Short mmCIF file of C-alpha atoms in Angstrom, two decimals:
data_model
loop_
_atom_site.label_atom_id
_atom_site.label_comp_id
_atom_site.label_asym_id
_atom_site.label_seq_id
_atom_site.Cartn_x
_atom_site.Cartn_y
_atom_site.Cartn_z
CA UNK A 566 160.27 -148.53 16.05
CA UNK A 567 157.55 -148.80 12.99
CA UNK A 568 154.61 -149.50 15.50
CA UNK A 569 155.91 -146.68 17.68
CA UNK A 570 155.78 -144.69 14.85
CA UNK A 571 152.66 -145.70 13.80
CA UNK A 572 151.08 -145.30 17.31
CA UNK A 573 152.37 -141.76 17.34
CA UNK A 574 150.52 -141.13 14.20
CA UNK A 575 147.25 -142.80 15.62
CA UNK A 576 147.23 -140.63 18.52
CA UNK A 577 148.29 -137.48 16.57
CA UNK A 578 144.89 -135.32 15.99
CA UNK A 579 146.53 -133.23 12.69
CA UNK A 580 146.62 -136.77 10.96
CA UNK A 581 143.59 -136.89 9.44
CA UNK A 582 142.68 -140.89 8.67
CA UNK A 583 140.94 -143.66 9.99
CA UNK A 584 142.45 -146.81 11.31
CA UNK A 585 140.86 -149.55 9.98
CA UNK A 586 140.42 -153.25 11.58
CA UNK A 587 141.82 -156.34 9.96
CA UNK A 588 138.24 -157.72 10.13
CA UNK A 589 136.73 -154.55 8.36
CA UNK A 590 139.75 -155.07 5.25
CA UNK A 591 140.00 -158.76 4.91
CA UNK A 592 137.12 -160.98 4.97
CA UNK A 593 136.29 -163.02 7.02
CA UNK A 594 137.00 -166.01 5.04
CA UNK A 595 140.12 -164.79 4.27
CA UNK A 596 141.22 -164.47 7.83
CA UNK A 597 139.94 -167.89 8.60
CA UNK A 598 142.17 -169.69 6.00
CA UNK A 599 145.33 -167.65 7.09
CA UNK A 600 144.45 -168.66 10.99
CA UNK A 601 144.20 -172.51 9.81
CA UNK A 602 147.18 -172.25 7.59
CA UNK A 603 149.01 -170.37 10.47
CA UNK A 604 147.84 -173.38 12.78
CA UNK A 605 148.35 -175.82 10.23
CA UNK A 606 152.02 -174.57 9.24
CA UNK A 607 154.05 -176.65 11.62
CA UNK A 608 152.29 -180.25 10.41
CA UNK A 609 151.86 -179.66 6.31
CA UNK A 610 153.92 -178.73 4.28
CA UNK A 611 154.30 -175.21 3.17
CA UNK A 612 151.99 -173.80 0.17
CA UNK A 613 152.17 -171.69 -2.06
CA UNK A 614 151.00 -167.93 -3.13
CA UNK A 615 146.68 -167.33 -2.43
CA UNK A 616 145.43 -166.03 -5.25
CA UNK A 617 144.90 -162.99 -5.61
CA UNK A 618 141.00 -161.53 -4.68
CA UNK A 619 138.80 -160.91 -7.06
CA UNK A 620 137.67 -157.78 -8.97
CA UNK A 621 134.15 -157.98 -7.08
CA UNK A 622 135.72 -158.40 -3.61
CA UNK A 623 138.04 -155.07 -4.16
CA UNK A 624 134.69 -153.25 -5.00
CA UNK A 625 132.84 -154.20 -2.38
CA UNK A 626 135.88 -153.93 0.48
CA UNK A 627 136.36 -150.29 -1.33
CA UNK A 628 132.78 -149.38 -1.15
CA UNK A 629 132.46 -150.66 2.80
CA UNK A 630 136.05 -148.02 3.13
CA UNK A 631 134.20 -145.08 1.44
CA UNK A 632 130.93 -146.11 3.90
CA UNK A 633 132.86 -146.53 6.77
CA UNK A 634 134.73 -142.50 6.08
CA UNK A 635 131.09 -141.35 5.28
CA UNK A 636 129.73 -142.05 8.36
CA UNK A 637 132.89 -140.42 10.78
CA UNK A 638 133.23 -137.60 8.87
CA UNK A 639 131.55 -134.66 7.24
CA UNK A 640 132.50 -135.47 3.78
CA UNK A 641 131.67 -138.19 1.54
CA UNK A 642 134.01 -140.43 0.43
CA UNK A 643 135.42 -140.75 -2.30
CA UNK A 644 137.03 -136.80 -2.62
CA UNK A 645 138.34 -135.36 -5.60
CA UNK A 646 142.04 -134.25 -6.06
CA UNK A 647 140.72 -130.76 -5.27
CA UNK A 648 139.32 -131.52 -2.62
CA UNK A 649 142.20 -133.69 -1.51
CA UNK A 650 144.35 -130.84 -2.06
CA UNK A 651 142.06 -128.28 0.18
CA UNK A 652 142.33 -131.28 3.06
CA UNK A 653 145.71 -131.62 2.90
CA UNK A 654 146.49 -127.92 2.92
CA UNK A 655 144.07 -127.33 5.60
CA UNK A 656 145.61 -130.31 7.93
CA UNK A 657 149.41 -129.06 7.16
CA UNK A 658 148.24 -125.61 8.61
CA UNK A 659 146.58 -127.11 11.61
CA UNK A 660 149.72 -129.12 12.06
CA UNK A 661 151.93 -126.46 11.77
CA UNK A 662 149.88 -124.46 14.19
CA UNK A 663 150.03 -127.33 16.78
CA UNK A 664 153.60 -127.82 15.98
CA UNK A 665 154.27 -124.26 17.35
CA UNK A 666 152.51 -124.80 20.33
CA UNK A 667 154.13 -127.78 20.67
CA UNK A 668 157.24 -125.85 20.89
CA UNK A 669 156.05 -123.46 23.01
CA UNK A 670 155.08 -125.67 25.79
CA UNK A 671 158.56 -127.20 25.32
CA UNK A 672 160.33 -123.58 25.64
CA UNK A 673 158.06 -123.12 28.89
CA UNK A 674 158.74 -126.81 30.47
CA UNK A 675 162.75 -125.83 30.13
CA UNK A 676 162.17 -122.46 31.20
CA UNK A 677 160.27 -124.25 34.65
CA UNK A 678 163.38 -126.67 34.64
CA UNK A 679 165.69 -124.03 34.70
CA UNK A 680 163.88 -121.36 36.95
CA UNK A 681 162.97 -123.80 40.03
CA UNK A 682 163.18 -122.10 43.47
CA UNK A 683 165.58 -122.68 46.23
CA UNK A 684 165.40 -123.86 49.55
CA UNK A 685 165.44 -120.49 51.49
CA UNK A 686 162.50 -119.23 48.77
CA UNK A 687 160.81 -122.24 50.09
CA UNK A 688 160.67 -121.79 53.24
CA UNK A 689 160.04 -117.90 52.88
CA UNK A 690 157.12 -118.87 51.01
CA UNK A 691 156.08 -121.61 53.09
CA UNK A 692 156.55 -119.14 56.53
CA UNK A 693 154.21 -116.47 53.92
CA UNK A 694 151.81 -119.77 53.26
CA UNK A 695 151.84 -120.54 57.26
CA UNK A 696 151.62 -116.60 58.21
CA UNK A 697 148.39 -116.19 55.58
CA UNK A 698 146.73 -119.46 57.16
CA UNK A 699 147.03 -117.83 60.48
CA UNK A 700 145.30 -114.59 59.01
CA UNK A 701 142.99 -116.29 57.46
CA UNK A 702 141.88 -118.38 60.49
CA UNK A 703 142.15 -115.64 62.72
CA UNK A 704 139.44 -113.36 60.18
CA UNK A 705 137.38 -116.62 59.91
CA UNK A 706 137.69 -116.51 63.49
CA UNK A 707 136.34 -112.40 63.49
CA UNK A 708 133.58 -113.44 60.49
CA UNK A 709 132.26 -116.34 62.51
CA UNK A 710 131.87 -113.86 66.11
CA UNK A 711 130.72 -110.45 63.68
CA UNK A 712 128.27 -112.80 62.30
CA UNK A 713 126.86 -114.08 65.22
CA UNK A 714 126.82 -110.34 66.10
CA UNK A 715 124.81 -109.67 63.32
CA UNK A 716 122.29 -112.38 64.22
CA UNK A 717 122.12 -110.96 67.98
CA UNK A 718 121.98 -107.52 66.22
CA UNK A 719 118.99 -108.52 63.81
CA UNK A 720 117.19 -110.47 66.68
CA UNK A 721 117.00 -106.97 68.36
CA UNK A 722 115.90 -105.69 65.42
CA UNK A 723 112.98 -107.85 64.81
CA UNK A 724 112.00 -106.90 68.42
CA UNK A 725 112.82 -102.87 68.01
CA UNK A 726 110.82 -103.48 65.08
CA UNK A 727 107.71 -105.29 66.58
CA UNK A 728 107.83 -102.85 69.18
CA UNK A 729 107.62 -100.18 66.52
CA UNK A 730 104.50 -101.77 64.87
CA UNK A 731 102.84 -102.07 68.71
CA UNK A 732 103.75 -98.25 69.16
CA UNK A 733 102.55 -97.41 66.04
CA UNK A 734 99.19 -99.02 66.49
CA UNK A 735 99.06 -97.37 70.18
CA UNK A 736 100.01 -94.33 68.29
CA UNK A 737 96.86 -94.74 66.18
CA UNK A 738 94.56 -95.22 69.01
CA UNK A 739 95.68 -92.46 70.86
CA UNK A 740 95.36 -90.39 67.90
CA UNK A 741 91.55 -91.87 67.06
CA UNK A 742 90.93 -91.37 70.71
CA UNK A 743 92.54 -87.71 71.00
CA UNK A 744 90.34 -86.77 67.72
CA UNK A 745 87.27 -88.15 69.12
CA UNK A 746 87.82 -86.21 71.91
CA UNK A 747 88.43 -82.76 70.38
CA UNK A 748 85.68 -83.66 68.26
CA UNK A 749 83.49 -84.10 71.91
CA UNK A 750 85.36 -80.70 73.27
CA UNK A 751 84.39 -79.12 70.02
CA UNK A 752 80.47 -79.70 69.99
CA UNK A 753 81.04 -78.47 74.00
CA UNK A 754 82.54 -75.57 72.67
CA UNK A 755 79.69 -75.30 70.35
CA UNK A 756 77.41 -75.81 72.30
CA UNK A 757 78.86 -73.47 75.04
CA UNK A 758 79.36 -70.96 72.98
CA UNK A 759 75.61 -71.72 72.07
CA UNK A 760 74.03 -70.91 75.32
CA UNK A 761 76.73 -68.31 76.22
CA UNK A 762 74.82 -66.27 73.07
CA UNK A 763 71.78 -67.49 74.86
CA UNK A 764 72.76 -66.36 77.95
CA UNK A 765 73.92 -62.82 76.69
CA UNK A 766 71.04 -61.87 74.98
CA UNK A 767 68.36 -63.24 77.47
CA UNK A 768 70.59 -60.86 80.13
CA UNK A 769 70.20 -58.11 77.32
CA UNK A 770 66.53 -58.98 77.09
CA UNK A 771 65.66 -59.33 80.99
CA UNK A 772 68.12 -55.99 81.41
CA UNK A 773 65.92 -54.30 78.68
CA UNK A 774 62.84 -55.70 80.87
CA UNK A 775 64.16 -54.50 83.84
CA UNK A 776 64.56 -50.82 82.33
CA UNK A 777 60.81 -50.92 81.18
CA UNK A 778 58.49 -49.82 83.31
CA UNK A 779 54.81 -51.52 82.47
CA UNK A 780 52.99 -48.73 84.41
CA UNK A 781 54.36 -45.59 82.55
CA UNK A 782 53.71 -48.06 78.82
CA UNK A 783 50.38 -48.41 80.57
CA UNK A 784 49.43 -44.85 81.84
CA UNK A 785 51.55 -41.81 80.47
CA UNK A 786 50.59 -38.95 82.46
CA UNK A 787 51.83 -35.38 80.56
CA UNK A 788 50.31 -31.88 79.64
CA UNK A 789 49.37 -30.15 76.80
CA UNK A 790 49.63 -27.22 77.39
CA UNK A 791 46.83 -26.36 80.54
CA UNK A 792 45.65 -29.26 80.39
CA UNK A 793 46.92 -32.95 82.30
CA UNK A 794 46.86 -35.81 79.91
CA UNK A 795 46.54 -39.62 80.53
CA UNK A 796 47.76 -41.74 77.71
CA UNK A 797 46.78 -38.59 75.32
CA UNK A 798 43.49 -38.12 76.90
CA UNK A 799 42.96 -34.80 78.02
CA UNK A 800 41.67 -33.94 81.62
CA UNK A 801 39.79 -30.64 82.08
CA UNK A 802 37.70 -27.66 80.08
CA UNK A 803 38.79 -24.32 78.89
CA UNK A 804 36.73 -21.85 77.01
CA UNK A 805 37.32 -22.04 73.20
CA UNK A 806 39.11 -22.81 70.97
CA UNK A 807 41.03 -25.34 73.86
CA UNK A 808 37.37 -26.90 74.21
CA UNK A 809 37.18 -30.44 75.07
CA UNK A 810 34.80 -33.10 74.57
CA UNK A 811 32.94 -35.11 77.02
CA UNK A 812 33.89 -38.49 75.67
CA UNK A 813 37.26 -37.73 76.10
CA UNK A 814 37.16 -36.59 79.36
CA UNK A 815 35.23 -39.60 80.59
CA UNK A 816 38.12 -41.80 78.65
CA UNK A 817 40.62 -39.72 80.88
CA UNK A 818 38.72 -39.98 84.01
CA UNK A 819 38.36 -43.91 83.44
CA UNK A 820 41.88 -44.19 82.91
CA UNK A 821 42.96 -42.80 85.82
CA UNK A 822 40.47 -44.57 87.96
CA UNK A 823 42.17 -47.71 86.71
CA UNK A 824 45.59 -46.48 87.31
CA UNK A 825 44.39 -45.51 91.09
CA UNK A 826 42.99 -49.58 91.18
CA UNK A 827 46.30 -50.39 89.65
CA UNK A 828 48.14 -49.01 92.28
CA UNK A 829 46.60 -49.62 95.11
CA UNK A 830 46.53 -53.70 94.23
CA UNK A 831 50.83 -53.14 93.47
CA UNK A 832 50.85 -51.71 96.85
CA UNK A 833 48.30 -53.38 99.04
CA UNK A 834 46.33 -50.67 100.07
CA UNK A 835 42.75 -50.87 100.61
CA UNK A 836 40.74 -47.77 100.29
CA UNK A 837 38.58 -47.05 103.70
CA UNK A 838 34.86 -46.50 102.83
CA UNK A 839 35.59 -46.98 98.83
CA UNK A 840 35.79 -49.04 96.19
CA UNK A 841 36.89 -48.22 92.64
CA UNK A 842 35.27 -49.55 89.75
CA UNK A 843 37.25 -48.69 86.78
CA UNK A 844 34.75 -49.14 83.76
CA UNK A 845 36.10 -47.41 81.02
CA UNK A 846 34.23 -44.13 80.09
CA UNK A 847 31.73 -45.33 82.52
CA UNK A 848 33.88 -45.28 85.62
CA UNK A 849 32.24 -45.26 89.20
CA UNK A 850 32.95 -44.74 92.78
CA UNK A 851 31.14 -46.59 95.50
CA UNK A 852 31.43 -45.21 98.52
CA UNK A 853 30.06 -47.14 101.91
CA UNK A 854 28.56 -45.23 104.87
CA UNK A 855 28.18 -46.26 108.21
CA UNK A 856 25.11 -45.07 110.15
CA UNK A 857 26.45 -43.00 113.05
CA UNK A 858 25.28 -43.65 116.85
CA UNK A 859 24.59 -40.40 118.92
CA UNK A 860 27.24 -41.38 121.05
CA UNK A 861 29.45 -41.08 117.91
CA UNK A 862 27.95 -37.30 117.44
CA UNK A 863 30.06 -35.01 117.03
CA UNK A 864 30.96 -31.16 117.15
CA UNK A 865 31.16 -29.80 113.55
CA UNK A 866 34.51 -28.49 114.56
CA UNK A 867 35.42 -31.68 116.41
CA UNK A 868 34.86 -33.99 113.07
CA UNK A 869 36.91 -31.51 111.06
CA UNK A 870 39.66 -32.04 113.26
CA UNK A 871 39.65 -35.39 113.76
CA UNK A 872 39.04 -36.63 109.99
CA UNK A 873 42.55 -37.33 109.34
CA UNK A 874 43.23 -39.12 112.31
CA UNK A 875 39.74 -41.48 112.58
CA UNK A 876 39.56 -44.48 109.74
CA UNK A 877 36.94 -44.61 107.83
CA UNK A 878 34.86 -48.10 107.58
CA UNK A 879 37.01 -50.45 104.76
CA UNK A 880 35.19 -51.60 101.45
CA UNK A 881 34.07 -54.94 101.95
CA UNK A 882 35.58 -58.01 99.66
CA UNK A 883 33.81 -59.62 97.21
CA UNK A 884 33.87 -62.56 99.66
CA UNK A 885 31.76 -61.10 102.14
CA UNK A 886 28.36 -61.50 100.83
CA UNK A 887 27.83 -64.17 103.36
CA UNK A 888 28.32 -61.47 106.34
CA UNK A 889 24.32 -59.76 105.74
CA UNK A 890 23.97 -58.07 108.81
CA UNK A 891 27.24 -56.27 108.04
CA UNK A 892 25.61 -55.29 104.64
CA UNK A 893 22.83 -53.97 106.20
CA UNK A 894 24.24 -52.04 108.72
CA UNK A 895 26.33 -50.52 106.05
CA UNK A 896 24.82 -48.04 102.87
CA UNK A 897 26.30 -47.61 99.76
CA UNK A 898 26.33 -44.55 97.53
CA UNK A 899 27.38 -45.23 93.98
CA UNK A 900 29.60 -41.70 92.43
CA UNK A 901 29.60 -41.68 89.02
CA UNK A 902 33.06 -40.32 87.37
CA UNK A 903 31.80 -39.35 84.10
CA UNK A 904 28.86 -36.37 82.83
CA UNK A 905 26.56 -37.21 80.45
CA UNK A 906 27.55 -34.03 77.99
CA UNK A 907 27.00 -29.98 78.13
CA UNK A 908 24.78 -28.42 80.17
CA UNK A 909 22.67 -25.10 79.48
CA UNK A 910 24.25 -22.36 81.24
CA UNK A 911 23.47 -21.55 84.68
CA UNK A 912 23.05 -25.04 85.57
CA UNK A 913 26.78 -26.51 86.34
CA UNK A 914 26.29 -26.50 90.01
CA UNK A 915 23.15 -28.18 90.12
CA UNK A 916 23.70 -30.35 87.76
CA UNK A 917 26.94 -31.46 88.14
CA UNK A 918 26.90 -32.30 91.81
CA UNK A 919 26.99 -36.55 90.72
CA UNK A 920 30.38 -35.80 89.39
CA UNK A 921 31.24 -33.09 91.70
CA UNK A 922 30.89 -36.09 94.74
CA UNK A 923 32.65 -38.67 92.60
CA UNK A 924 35.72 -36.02 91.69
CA UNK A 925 35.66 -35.68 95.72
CA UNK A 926 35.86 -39.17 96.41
CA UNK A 927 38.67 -39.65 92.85
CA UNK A 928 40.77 -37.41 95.20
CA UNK A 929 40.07 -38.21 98.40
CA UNK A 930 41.44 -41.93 97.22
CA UNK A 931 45.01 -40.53 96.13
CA UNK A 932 44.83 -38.84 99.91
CA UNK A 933 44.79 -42.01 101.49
CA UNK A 934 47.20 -43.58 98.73
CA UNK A 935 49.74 -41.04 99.21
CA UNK A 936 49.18 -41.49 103.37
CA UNK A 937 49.90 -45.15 102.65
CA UNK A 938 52.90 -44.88 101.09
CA UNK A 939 53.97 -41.95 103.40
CA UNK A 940 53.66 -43.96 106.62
CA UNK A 941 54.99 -46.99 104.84
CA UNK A 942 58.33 -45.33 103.84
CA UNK A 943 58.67 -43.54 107.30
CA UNK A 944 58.17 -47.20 108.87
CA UNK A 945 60.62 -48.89 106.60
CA UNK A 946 58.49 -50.99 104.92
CA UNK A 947 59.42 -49.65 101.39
CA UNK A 948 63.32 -50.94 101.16
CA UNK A 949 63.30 -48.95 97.72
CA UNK A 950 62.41 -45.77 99.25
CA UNK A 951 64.70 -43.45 100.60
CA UNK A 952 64.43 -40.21 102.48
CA UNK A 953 60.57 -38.69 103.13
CA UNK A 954 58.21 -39.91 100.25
CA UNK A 955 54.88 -37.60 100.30
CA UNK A 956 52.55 -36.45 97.14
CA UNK A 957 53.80 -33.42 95.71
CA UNK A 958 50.85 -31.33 96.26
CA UNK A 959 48.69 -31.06 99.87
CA UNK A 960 45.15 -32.89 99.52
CA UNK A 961 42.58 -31.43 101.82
CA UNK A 962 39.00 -32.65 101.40
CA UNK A 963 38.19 -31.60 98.08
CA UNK A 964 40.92 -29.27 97.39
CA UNK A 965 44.36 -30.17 96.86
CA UNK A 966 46.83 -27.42 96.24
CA UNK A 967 44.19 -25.04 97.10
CA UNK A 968 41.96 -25.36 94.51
CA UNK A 969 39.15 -27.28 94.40
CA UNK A 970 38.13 -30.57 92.45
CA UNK A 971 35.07 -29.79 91.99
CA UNK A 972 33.27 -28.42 88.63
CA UNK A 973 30.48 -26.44 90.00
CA UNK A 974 32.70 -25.10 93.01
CA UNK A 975 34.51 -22.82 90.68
CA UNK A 976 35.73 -22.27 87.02
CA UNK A 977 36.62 -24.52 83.84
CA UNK A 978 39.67 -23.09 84.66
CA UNK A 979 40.50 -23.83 88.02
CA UNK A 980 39.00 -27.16 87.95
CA UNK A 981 41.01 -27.86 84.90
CA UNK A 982 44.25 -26.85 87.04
CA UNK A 983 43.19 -28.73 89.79
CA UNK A 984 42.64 -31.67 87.57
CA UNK A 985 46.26 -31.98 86.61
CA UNK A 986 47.14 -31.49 90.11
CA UNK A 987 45.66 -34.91 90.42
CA UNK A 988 47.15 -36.39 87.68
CA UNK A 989 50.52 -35.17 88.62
CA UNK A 990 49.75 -36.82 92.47
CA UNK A 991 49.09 -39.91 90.48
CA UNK A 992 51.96 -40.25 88.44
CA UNK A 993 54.08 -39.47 91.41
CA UNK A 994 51.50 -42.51 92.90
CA UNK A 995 52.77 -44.54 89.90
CA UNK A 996 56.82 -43.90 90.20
CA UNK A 997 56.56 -45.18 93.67
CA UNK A 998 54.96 -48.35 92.67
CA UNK A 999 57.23 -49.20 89.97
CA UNK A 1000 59.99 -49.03 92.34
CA UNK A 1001 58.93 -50.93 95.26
CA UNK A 1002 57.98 -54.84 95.40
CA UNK A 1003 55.11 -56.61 94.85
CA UNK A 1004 52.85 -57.20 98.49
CA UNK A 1005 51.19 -60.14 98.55
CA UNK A 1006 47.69 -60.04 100.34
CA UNK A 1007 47.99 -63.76 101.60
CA UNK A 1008 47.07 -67.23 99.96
CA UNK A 1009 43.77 -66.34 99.47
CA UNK A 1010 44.31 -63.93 96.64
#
């Protein structure tokens, strides 16, 4: 019962002391001699009382107790009676403390003893306990086939989403390829639009062309007044204060000899038995004559007649220099179209017979131009022309509208009028050739 007791208090942890060995108290000497008198107590004789240890030993077996507390514990040994006091009060509460919870598990043990469950709550709870395994096997059952869902759901994922990255990059290059290609359609556009602007105003520009006519920029037949005027010039004599000057006249005169070249090379009309030499204020006429045969005599009133009707000889090219006995059959009369300034008075029709003949030729080259273009539009070769196309005023040798080209043959007056009768047969001349197409002599030209 006493080493049940003291075994409780060993094991208790409120007990606050240290069990000491034999061999840590008593020597070791000690404990030898009781051993061999222990042994030794059945053969000698009994002995009497050890003596008691001495004052040294105590110290020293005191001093290895106060070590031996020192080193398992937190205090040093030895304590004060205070301090012994604050120990023990401090212990008796922690005892007290585990002697309530002592009770307490106590209380609950009986409480357990008393409260235990009967058969039927057993097997309720054990049919529950079966019922919840079933559950739970049957949802481990659901878990294990959603989760292999899931992995067949995020396998078709990853492939949804590595399709996504392919579209995307497709995607991309259509995009790169669709913005190259608007960026190709644009510089078309550009450059469309480009030569559409082109286009437009080259079409403005050749329609502008079209609408100017070089020949009336190049001769502008008018009046002023009495008088006909090429590009300003002023054709003709009056009494003054309308008097004229030579040099312009010959200016005006020139002109219109180049305008009669002019037209005649648009048209492709050679003059019979002249050839104009348009030299400014210096202008000529040459005019070719055939000798005639007596068999080619004939009646003044026959040739009169007939003059309209029977060509005259053609004005040779400047090629046919190697044809000399043509040449020589043929004689050529040079008409000046230009005077040299005023004469005195009384002498016009002597003296102005070398521009008298040249005037007479002038006009007797619109005659044939106008008969040119006459029997050309009545034959059809003029697509441009419609209707009958004649000069606006009759030519008849040297008169044309009745009055006479000549400057001795009359007055400054009349030859002045009859002078832009001319011009005004020329500039019909020159409408006809700017609306008719170009004739082409042949290769050789």
């Amino acid at each position: 019962m006493a080493a049940s007791a003291k075994a409780g208090l060993r094991e208790n942890p409120a007990m606050s002391f240290v069990m000491l060995t034999d061999s840590q108290v008593i020597p070791p000497q000690a404990l030898t001699n009781n051993s061999s008198n222990q042994d030794g107590s059945n053969d000698s004789e009994p002995q009497t009382d050890a003596a008691p240890p001495a004052l040294s030993q105590q110290i020293e077996s005191s001093t290895r107790l106060f070590e031996i507390l020192s080193a398992r514990s937190d205090i040093d040994h030895p304590i004060c009676t205070e301090c012994t006091e604050l120990l023990l009060s401090s212990f008796q509460a922690r005892l007290s403390s585990a002697q309530k919870e002592r009770d307490a598990y106590i209380s609950f043990l009986k409480s357990l003893n008393t409260t235990s469950p009967t058969p039927a709550q057993l097997q309720k709870a054990q049919s529950s306990l079966s019922s919840a395994r079933a559950a739970e096997a049957k949802a481990f059952s659901s878990l294990r086939s959603l989760e292999n869902e899931k992995s067949d759901l995020d396998a078709e994922i990853a492939t949804l989403e590595a399709e996504s990255l392919a579209l995307d990059a497709e995607e991309q290059d259509f995009w790169r390829s669709r913005n190259a290609c608007a960026l190709t359609l644009s510089e078309f556009q550009n450059e469309k639009d480009a030569l559409d602007a082109a286009y437009e105003h080259d079409a403005e520009q050749l329609e502008r062309l079209q609408r100017t006519n070089v020949y009336n920029d190049c001769f502008c037949i008018s009046h002023d007044g009495h008088f006909g005027t090429i590009n300003g010039l002023r054709l003709g004599r009056l009494p003054p204060p309308q008097h004229v000057e030579w040099a312009e006249i010959n200016a005006a005169l020139g002109t219109a000899a180049l305008l009669l070249a002019t037209v005649a090379e648009r048209l492709g009309c050679e003059f019979r038995g002249y050839r104009i030499k348009p030299m400014g204020s210096t202008s000529t006429i040459e005019k070719f004559d055939v000798p005639s045969s007596p068999s080619s005599t004939a009646l003044p009133s026959q040739s009169s007649s007939t003059a309209r009707s029977t060509p005259l000889p053609k004005a040779p090219s400047p090629s046919s220099h190697s044809q000399s006995k043509t040449d020589q059959a043929q004689r050529t009369t040079t008409l000046d179209l230009f005077s040299s300034g005023d004469l005195p008075l009384g002498a016009n029709k002597f003296l102005h017979r070398r521009l008298d003949a040249g005037m007479a030729a002038f006009l007797d080259c619109i005659r044939q131009l106008g008969d040119f273009v006459e029997q050309s539009a009545s034959s059809g070769n003029a697509a441009a022309t419609k209707g009958i196309v004649k000069l606006p005023y009759e030519i008849k040798k040297d008169k044309v509208h009745g009055v006479s080209i000549k400057l001795g043959a009359g007055t400054d007056e009349t030859w002045t009028r009859a002078c832009k009768y001319a011009l005004t047969c020329c500039k019909f001349l020159l409408a006809h050739a700017s609306n008719v197409p170009r004739v082409s002599k042949g290769p050789g030209t």
